[in-house]
Short mmCIF file of C-alpha atoms and ligand atoms in Angstrom, two decimals:
data_model
loop_
_atom_site.label_atom_id
_atom_site.label_comp_id
_atom_site.label_asym_id
_atom_site.label_seq_id
_atom_site.Cartn_x
_atom_site.Cartn_y
_atom_site.Cartn_z
CA UNK A 10 -200.35 108.50 120.03
CA UNK A 11 -203.51 109.47 121.92
CA UNK A 12 -203.45 112.11 124.66
CA UNK A 13 -203.99 109.56 127.41
CA UNK A 14 -201.88 106.65 126.22
CA UNK A 15 -199.20 104.98 128.31
CA UNK A 16 -195.89 106.85 128.54
CA UNK A 17 -192.79 105.35 130.12
CA UNK A 18 -191.66 107.73 132.87
CA UNK A 19 -188.99 105.47 134.29
CA UNK A 20 -186.57 107.06 131.80
CA UNK A 21 -187.22 110.67 132.83
CA UNK A 22 -186.21 110.84 136.48
CA UNK A 23 -189.85 110.91 137.57
CA UNK A 24 -190.07 110.92 141.38
CA UNK A 25 -192.68 108.18 141.20
CA UNK A 26 -189.97 105.88 139.83
CA UNK A 27 -186.75 107.18 141.33
CA UNK A 28 -188.03 106.85 144.90
CA UNK A 29 -189.51 103.36 144.43
CA UNK A 30 -186.61 101.55 146.06
CA UNK A 31 -186.48 103.98 148.99
CA UNK A 32 -190.20 103.93 149.65
CA UNK A 33 -191.17 100.40 148.79
CA UNK A 34 -187.86 98.53 149.04
CA UNK A 35 -188.17 97.24 145.49
CA UNK A 36 -188.34 98.32 141.87
CA UNK A 37 -191.09 95.79 141.24
CA UNK A 38 -194.15 97.93 141.90
CA UNK A 39 -196.49 99.89 139.69
CA UNK A 40 -195.99 103.36 141.18
CA UNK A 41 -199.39 104.93 141.85
CA UNK A 42 -198.59 107.26 144.71
CA UNK A 43 -197.29 110.84 144.25
CA UNK A 44 -200.06 113.12 142.93
CA UNK A 45 -198.96 113.89 139.43
CA UNK A 46 -200.42 112.24 136.34
CA UNK A 47 -198.84 109.62 134.09
CA UNK A 48 -200.45 111.57 131.29
CA UNK A 49 -198.71 113.90 128.84
CA UNK A 50 -198.80 117.60 129.67
CA UNK A 51 -201.08 119.20 127.02
CA UNK A 52 -199.46 119.74 123.65
CA UNK A 53 -200.44 123.44 123.68
CA UNK A 54 -198.16 123.85 126.71
CA UNK A 55 -195.29 121.90 125.21
CA UNK A 56 -195.62 123.79 121.92
CA UNK A 57 -195.55 127.17 123.66
CA UNK A 58 -192.36 126.20 125.49
CA UNK A 59 -190.75 124.94 122.27
CA UNK A 60 -191.69 128.18 120.58
CA UNK A 61 -190.17 130.25 123.39
CA UNK A 62 -186.93 128.27 123.07
CA UNK A 63 -186.56 129.61 119.57
CA UNK A 64 -185.44 132.80 121.27
CA UNK A 65 -181.96 131.96 122.53
CA UNK A 66 -181.88 134.00 125.74
CA UNK A 67 -183.43 132.57 128.88
CA UNK A 68 -182.87 135.46 131.26
CA UNK A 69 -184.87 137.13 133.99
CA UNK A 70 -188.46 137.73 133.00
CA UNK A 71 -191.52 138.71 134.92
CA UNK A 72 -195.00 137.17 134.75
CA UNK A 73 -196.85 139.02 132.03
CA UNK A 74 -200.22 140.61 132.64
CA UNK A 75 -201.66 138.41 129.89
CA UNK A 76 -200.57 135.26 131.74
CA UNK A 77 -202.40 136.37 134.89
CA UNK A 78 -205.38 137.50 132.82
CA UNK A 79 -205.55 134.01 131.32
CA UNK A 80 -205.77 132.52 134.82
CA UNK A 81 -208.40 135.04 135.95
CA UNK A 82 -210.41 134.24 132.85
CA UNK A 83 -210.12 130.48 133.51
CA UNK A 84 -211.19 130.86 137.14
CA UNK A 85 -214.20 132.93 136.14
CA UNK A 86 -215.24 130.56 133.35
CA UNK A 87 -214.76 127.38 135.36
CA UNK A 88 -215.61 128.47 138.89
CA UNK A 89 -217.70 131.61 138.47
CA UNK A 90 -215.27 133.59 140.62
CA UNK A 91 -214.23 136.99 139.33
CA UNK A 92 -210.72 137.76 140.49
CA UNK A 93 -208.42 140.62 139.64
CA UNK A 94 -204.81 140.28 138.46
CA UNK A 95 -203.81 142.61 141.31
CA UNK A 96 -204.82 139.97 143.84
CA UNK A 97 -202.33 137.43 142.45
CA UNK A 98 -198.79 136.65 143.56
CA UNK A 99 -196.42 134.13 142.04
CA UNK A 100 -195.32 131.13 144.11
CA UNK A 101 -192.98 128.29 143.12
CA UNK A 102 -195.25 125.81 144.87
CA UNK A 103 -198.47 125.59 146.80
CA UNK A 104 -196.67 124.12 149.78
CA UNK A 105 -194.20 127.03 149.74
CA UNK A 106 -197.21 129.38 149.80
CA UNK A 107 -198.62 127.55 152.82
CA UNK A 108 -195.30 128.04 154.66
CA UNK A 109 -195.16 131.69 153.69
CA UNK A 110 -198.78 132.29 154.74
CA UNK A 111 -198.15 130.59 158.08
CA UNK A 112 -195.28 132.98 158.76
CA UNK A 113 -197.22 135.99 157.51
CA UNK A 114 -200.38 135.43 159.55
CA UNK A 115 -199.24 133.77 162.77
CA UNK A 116 -196.44 133.79 165.30
CA UNK A 117 -194.36 130.96 166.73
CA UNK A 118 -196.42 129.04 169.29
CA UNK A 119 -199.76 129.96 167.70
CA UNK A 120 -202.23 127.20 166.84
CA UNK A 121 -203.12 126.24 163.30
CA UNK A 122 -206.11 124.05 162.50
CA UNK A 123 -205.52 121.02 160.29
CA UNK A 124 -208.40 118.75 159.31
CA UNK A 125 -207.05 115.23 159.31
CA UNK A 126 -206.58 112.98 157.43
CA UNK A 127 -204.90 115.34 155.00
CA UNK A 128 -202.02 115.92 152.58
CA UNK A 129 -198.94 115.36 154.82
CA UNK A 130 -197.09 118.68 154.11
CA UNK A 131 -199.92 120.49 155.94
CA UNK A 132 -198.60 118.99 159.20
CA UNK A 133 -195.03 119.51 158.19
CA UNK A 134 -195.44 123.22 157.41
CA UNK A 135 -197.07 123.84 160.79
CA UNK A 136 -194.41 121.95 162.72
CA UNK A 137 -191.37 123.19 160.86
CA UNK A 138 -192.50 126.78 161.35
CA UNK A 139 -192.78 126.15 165.12
CA UNK A 140 -196.55 126.53 165.28
CA UNK A 141 -198.87 124.13 167.11
CA UNK A 142 -201.12 121.71 165.30
CA UNK A 143 -204.74 121.96 166.31
CA UNK A 144 -206.19 118.75 164.94
CA UNK A 145 -209.84 118.87 163.92
CA UNK A 146 -210.41 115.46 162.38
CA UNK A 147 -213.01 115.07 159.65
CA UNK A 148 -215.87 112.84 160.68
CA UNK A 149 -217.80 110.34 158.59
CA UNK A 150 -221.59 110.53 158.48
CA UNK A 151 -223.92 107.51 158.49
CA UNK A 152 -223.37 107.07 154.73
CA UNK A 153 -219.60 107.17 155.18
CA UNK A 154 -219.25 110.65 153.68
CA UNK A 155 -216.52 112.78 155.24
CA UNK A 156 -217.76 116.00 156.87
CA UNK A 157 -216.29 118.89 158.83
CA UNK A 158 -216.68 118.42 162.59
CA UNK A 159 -217.61 121.96 163.61
CA UNK A 160 -218.65 121.03 167.15
CA UNK A 161 -215.19 119.61 167.79
CA UNK A 162 -213.64 122.71 166.23
CA UNK A 163 -215.72 125.10 168.33
CA UNK A 164 -214.63 123.29 171.48
CA UNK A 165 -210.95 123.47 170.53
CA UNK A 166 -210.52 127.06 169.32
CA UNK A 167 -208.53 129.27 171.73
CA UNK A 168 -207.26 132.85 171.52
CA UNK A 169 -204.00 131.36 170.14
CA UNK A 170 -205.78 129.82 167.13
CA UNK A 171 -204.81 131.97 164.15
CA UNK A 172 -205.17 129.98 160.95
CA UNK A 173 -207.07 127.12 159.35
CA UNK A 174 -205.53 125.12 156.51
CA UNK A 175 -208.42 124.03 154.31
CA UNK A 176 -207.97 121.40 151.61
CA UNK A 177 -210.66 121.99 148.98
CA UNK A 178 -211.19 119.66 147.13
CA UNK A 179 -209.80 117.38 149.74
CA UNK A 180 -206.75 115.19 149.32
CA UNK A 181 -206.96 112.28 150.20
CA UNK A 182 -210.69 111.83 150.88
CA UNK A 183 -211.88 113.31 147.58
CA UNK A 184 -214.60 115.56 149.01
CA UNK A 185 -215.74 118.62 147.08
CA UNK A 186 -217.17 120.76 149.85
CA UNK A 187 -220.71 122.01 149.40
CA UNK A 188 -221.75 125.64 149.71
CA UNK A 189 -223.43 125.25 153.11
CA UNK A 190 -220.48 123.34 154.53
CA UNK A 191 -218.03 126.01 153.40
CA UNK A 192 -220.20 128.83 154.71
CA UNK A 193 -220.57 127.23 158.14
CA UNK A 194 -216.81 126.62 158.42
CA UNK A 195 -215.94 130.04 157.00
CA UNK A 196 -218.29 131.89 159.35
CA UNK A 197 -216.94 130.08 162.38
CA UNK A 198 -213.44 131.17 161.41
CA UNK A 199 -214.48 134.78 160.78
CA UNK A 200 -216.23 134.93 164.17
CA UNK A 201 -213.03 133.79 165.84
CA UNK A 202 -210.56 135.93 163.89
CA UNK A 203 -209.07 132.89 162.14
CA UNK A 204 -207.68 133.46 158.65
CA UNK A 205 -208.29 130.61 156.20
CA UNK A 206 -205.59 129.36 153.86
CA UNK A 207 -207.65 127.54 151.25
CA UNK A 208 -205.57 125.11 149.21
CA UNK A 209 -207.62 124.75 146.03
CA UNK A 210 -204.93 123.24 143.84
CA UNK A 211 -207.28 120.35 142.94
CA UNK A 212 -210.15 122.73 142.06
CA UNK A 213 -210.36 121.76 138.40
CA UNK A 214 -210.30 117.99 138.96
CA UNK A 215 -213.95 117.79 139.94
CA UNK A 216 -216.41 115.30 138.46
CA UNK A 217 -219.61 116.34 136.79
CA UNK A 218 -221.97 115.63 139.71
CA UNK A 219 -220.12 118.11 141.95
CA UNK A 220 -219.17 121.78 141.72
CA UNK A 221 -216.09 123.32 143.21
CA UNK A 222 -216.87 126.57 144.99
CA UNK A 223 -213.91 128.79 145.84
CA UNK A 224 -214.36 129.63 149.51
CA UNK A 225 -213.47 133.27 148.91
CA UNK A 226 -216.21 133.59 146.28
CA UNK A 227 -218.98 132.97 148.81
CA UNK A 228 -219.28 136.41 150.40
CA UNK A 229 -217.37 139.68 150.73
CA UNK A 230 -216.53 138.76 154.33
CA UNK A 231 -215.10 135.39 153.35
CA UNK A 232 -213.27 136.98 150.47
CA UNK A 233 -211.56 139.37 152.90
CA UNK A 234 -210.62 136.52 155.26
CA UNK A 235 -209.23 133.97 152.80
CA UNK A 236 -205.92 133.30 151.09
CA UNK A 237 -206.58 131.00 148.12
CA UNK A 238 -203.88 128.82 146.58
CA UNK A 239 -204.39 127.74 143.00
CA UNK A 240 -202.27 126.76 140.05
CA UNK A 241 -201.95 124.78 136.84
CA UNK A 242 -199.81 122.03 138.41
CA UNK A 243 -202.52 119.41 138.96
CA UNK A 244 -204.94 120.45 136.21
CA UNK A 245 -202.44 120.37 133.36
CA UNK A 246 -199.91 117.98 134.88
CA UNK A 247 -197.18 120.57 135.01
CA UNK A 248 -195.90 120.33 138.61
CA UNK A 249 -192.38 120.30 137.17
CA UNK A 250 -192.79 123.90 136.04
CA UNK A 251 -192.93 125.02 139.68
CA UNK A 252 -195.50 127.72 139.24
CA UNK A 253 -198.64 128.52 141.20
CA UNK A 254 -200.61 131.49 142.38
CA UNK A 255 -201.65 133.00 145.69
CA UNK A 256 -204.96 134.85 145.40
CA UNK A 257 -205.67 137.46 148.10
CA UNK A 258 -208.51 139.95 147.75
CA UNK A 259 -207.86 141.76 151.04
CA UNK A 260 -205.24 144.47 150.53
CA UNK A 261 -204.25 144.17 154.17
CA UNK A 262 -203.65 140.40 154.05
CA UNK A 263 -201.96 140.77 150.67
CA UNK A 264 -199.51 143.28 152.02
CA UNK A 265 -198.64 141.02 154.95
CA UNK A 266 -198.21 138.03 152.65
CA UNK A 267 -196.01 139.92 150.21
CA UNK A 268 -193.84 141.29 152.99
CA UNK A 269 -193.11 137.72 154.09
CA UNK A 270 -192.61 136.52 150.54
CA UNK A 271 -190.15 139.33 149.94
CA UNK A 272 -187.86 137.84 152.59
CA UNK A 273 -187.16 134.77 150.48
CA UNK A 274 -186.85 136.67 147.22
CA UNK A 275 -188.13 134.13 144.76
CA UNK A 276 -189.42 136.89 142.56
CA UNK A 277 -191.55 135.84 139.64
CA UNK A 278 -190.04 132.45 138.85
CA UNK A 279 -188.81 131.09 135.54
CA UNK A 280 -189.58 132.22 132.03
CA UNK A 281 -190.46 128.79 130.60
CA UNK A 282 -192.97 128.39 133.41
CA UNK A 283 -194.61 131.71 132.58
CA UNK A 284 -195.06 130.63 128.99
CA UNK A 285 -196.40 127.21 130.02
CA UNK A 286 -198.81 128.81 132.51
CA UNK A 287 -200.30 131.19 129.97
CA UNK A 288 -200.66 128.51 127.31
CA UNK A 289 -202.36 126.13 129.72
CA UNK A 290 -204.96 128.61 130.94
CA UNK A 291 -205.62 130.19 127.57
CA UNK A 292 -205.55 127.13 125.28
CA UNK A 293 -206.06 124.12 127.54
CA UNK A 294 -209.87 123.85 127.58
CA UNK A 295 -210.39 121.06 125.07
CA UNK A 296 -207.56 118.95 126.47
CA UNK A 297 -208.96 119.49 129.94
CA UNK A 298 -212.47 118.30 128.96
CA UNK A 299 -210.91 115.16 127.49
CA UNK A 300 -208.85 114.68 130.64
CA UNK A 301 -211.97 114.78 132.79
CA UNK A 302 -213.63 112.17 130.56
CA UNK A 303 -210.59 109.96 130.89
CA UNK A 304 -210.45 110.32 134.67
CA UNK A 305 -214.17 109.80 134.97
CA UNK A 306 -213.94 106.48 133.11
CA UNK A 307 -211.02 105.40 135.31
CA UNK A 308 -213.00 106.31 138.41
CA UNK A 309 -215.95 104.25 137.16
CA UNK A 310 -213.62 101.33 136.52
CA UNK A 311 -212.43 101.40 140.13
CA UNK A 312 -216.01 101.64 141.34
CA UNK A 313 -217.01 98.57 139.32
CA UNK A 314 -213.98 96.68 140.55
CA UNK A 315 -214.81 97.51 144.18
CA UNK A 316 -218.40 96.36 143.71
CA UNK A 317 -216.98 93.01 142.60
CA UNK A 318 -214.48 93.05 145.51
CA UNK A 319 -216.48 94.32 148.49
CA UNK A 320 -213.62 93.68 150.89
CA UNK A 321 -212.21 96.99 149.61
CA UNK A 322 -214.55 99.87 150.48
CA UNK A 323 -214.76 102.80 148.09
CA UNK A 324 -216.74 106.00 147.83
CA UNK A 325 -216.22 107.69 144.51
CA UNK A 326 -214.12 110.82 144.98
CA UNK A 327 -216.12 113.91 144.01
CA UNK A 328 -212.83 115.56 143.11
CA UNK A 329 -209.12 114.72 142.68
CA UNK A 330 -207.72 111.73 140.79
CA UNK A 331 -207.05 109.92 144.05
CA UNK A 332 -208.99 106.87 145.20
CA UNK A 333 -209.17 106.50 148.99
CA UNK A 334 -209.47 102.75 149.40
CA UNK A 335 -210.94 101.52 152.66
CA UNK A 336 -209.03 98.33 153.39
CA UNK A 337 -210.10 97.95 157.02
CA UNK A 338 -212.09 94.79 156.24
CA UNK A 339 -208.80 93.05 155.43
CA UNK A 340 -208.08 93.33 159.16
CA UNK A 341 -204.37 93.96 158.71
CA UNK A 342 -202.17 96.31 160.70
CA UNK A 343 -200.85 99.28 158.71
CA UNK A 344 -197.42 97.77 158.12
CA UNK A 345 -198.96 94.47 157.04
CA UNK A 346 -201.34 96.32 154.73
CA UNK A 347 -198.54 98.21 153.07
CA UNK A 348 -196.51 95.02 152.69
CA UNK A 349 -199.52 93.30 151.20
CA UNK A 350 -199.87 96.00 148.54
CA UNK A 351 -196.15 96.03 147.74
CA UNK A 352 -195.21 92.38 148.01
CA UNK A 353 -198.42 90.61 147.09
CA UNK A 354 -200.09 93.06 144.70
CA UNK A 355 -196.95 94.76 143.30
CA UNK A 356 -198.49 98.19 143.84
CA UNK A 357 -196.78 101.28 145.19
CA UNK A 358 -199.57 103.33 146.78
CA UNK A 359 -199.60 105.98 149.51
CA UNK A 360 -200.28 104.48 152.93
CA UNK A 361 -203.37 105.97 154.54
CA UNK A 362 -201.52 106.40 157.82
CA UNK A 363 -199.17 108.95 156.21
CA UNK A 364 -202.16 111.34 156.04
CA UNK A 365 -202.76 111.13 159.80
CA UNK A 366 -203.95 108.47 162.22
CA UNK A 367 -207.49 108.68 160.81
CA UNK A 368 -206.01 107.22 157.61
CA UNK A 369 -205.15 103.96 159.33
CA UNK A 370 -206.46 101.01 157.29
CA UNK A 371 -206.72 103.03 154.06
CA UNK A 372 -204.54 103.18 150.95
CA UNK A 373 -204.55 106.01 148.38
CA UNK A 374 -204.35 105.06 144.73
CA UNK A 375 -203.59 107.64 142.03
CA UNK A 376 -205.76 106.76 139.02
CA UNK A 377 -204.46 109.42 136.62
CA UNK A 378 -202.86 106.76 134.47
CA UNK A 379 -203.39 105.13 131.09
CA UNK A 380 -206.38 102.81 131.03
CA UNK A 381 -204.31 99.66 130.62
CA UNK A 382 -202.15 100.58 133.63
CA UNK A 383 -205.23 100.86 135.82
CA UNK A 384 -206.54 97.56 134.46
CA UNK A 385 -203.21 95.94 135.23
CA UNK A 386 -203.19 97.36 138.76
CA UNK A 387 -206.69 96.13 139.50
CA UNK A 388 -205.86 92.73 138.06
CA UNK A 389 -202.79 92.49 140.30
CA UNK A 390 -204.87 93.46 143.32
CA UNK A 391 -207.59 90.90 142.50
CA UNK A 392 -205.00 88.15 142.19
CA UNK A 393 -203.34 89.13 145.46
CA UNK A 394 -206.69 89.07 147.25
CA UNK A 395 -207.54 85.63 145.87
CA UNK A 396 -204.10 84.23 146.72
CA UNK A 397 -204.47 85.46 150.28
CA UNK A 398 -207.93 84.05 150.82
CA UNK A 399 -209.95 87.26 150.39
CA UNK A 400 -211.39 86.33 147.01
C1 PLP B 518 -203.66 119.49 148.51
C2 PLP B 518 -202.33 119.67 147.84
N1 PLP B 518 -201.66 120.82 147.97
C3 PLP B 518 -200.47 121.02 147.39
C4 PLP B 518 -199.87 120.03 146.65
C5 PLP B 518 -198.53 120.26 146.06
O1 PLP B 518 -198.47 121.42 145.33
P1 PLP B 518 -197.06 122.02 144.95
O2 PLP B 518 -196.30 120.96 144.23
O3 PLP B 518 -197.38 123.19 144.09
O4 PLP B 518 -196.40 122.41 146.24
C6 PLP B 518 -200.50 118.79 146.51
C7 PLP B 518 -199.88 117.71 145.75
O5 PLP B 518 -200.23 116.58 145.85
C8 PLP B 518 -201.77 118.62 147.11
O6 PLP B 518 -202.43 117.46 146.99
#
């Protein structure tokens, strides 16, 4: 079997399948929503875990220095950012780190900037920690490219604004932020005493025409003002290992973060995850290059399909394996649009509206699937469009 061949996940309790009925009201959809890949986790990771299981005791273990060194080495090789193992803390999930950082760096009632449309747990973490959302919607330029709206942000910042949640690369719009964009945003935050939580979990899924730049790598000042969230979950399709990293260069911010983290006592996580983490970062390069080729071909396939079906607007994502489909030309309400995708096209996608009101009229399709699954999905969508008079 090839690395990117179809694998049946309906037999393994995959969320994508088990929640189909609840989310879409039917089992009869191709599930292309939650952001994990229908692609096997690299064999080097699976082998390392199998090897560890040859030792029969799965007790408490701590993250080894070599595991963190493997991540530092990966980040330097792939993103040109030199980080130290001392800056790293374990986290069971990036979203958990966002919650912890919110509690560490702000108080109840403070304002936190969220740049909509964005990954829904950003909103949820702000609200459930009793902070106020300060919405700074992304804008689209004349070419339709999403940009930061710094004028809007400047006008909205108040003394209560304490944090900005940055999504870089951006889910769902697929932007890989350019150096000058990041510097302008970062400087505005520094000037206003706003700490940036930079969620860079998609940092490795970036296509060849773009370069991911870790915000904290841009200057010593930005490094001191940024909490970066990274991990192997997206890159190596190992979300189920529940392991990620919080990178904080500033000793002062690190101390505050760790004090908050200490309160929930999740320690260093699970031994099999440590082993998987180290194997991924130290042995995953070749698999990763092949993954990017696979995703790049899938992305091109969607682009070609959209050229042939101009009623669906599409700008190639610069990063992430998520296609942000502009369905506004179908002139359907959001409920109707969702029903159209489920009932007519047999596709279970994420509704754009779930990312914020700016996502109205969009659907997000996860294209990290086997080639034939994507072909099937596009075929189903073509047929649904034709049947409904959009062909
Ligand atoms: C931007 C972003 N952050 C975080 C996550 C989830 O990470 P975790 O499962 O480690 O909480 C996702 C998953 O889709 C994501 O897109």
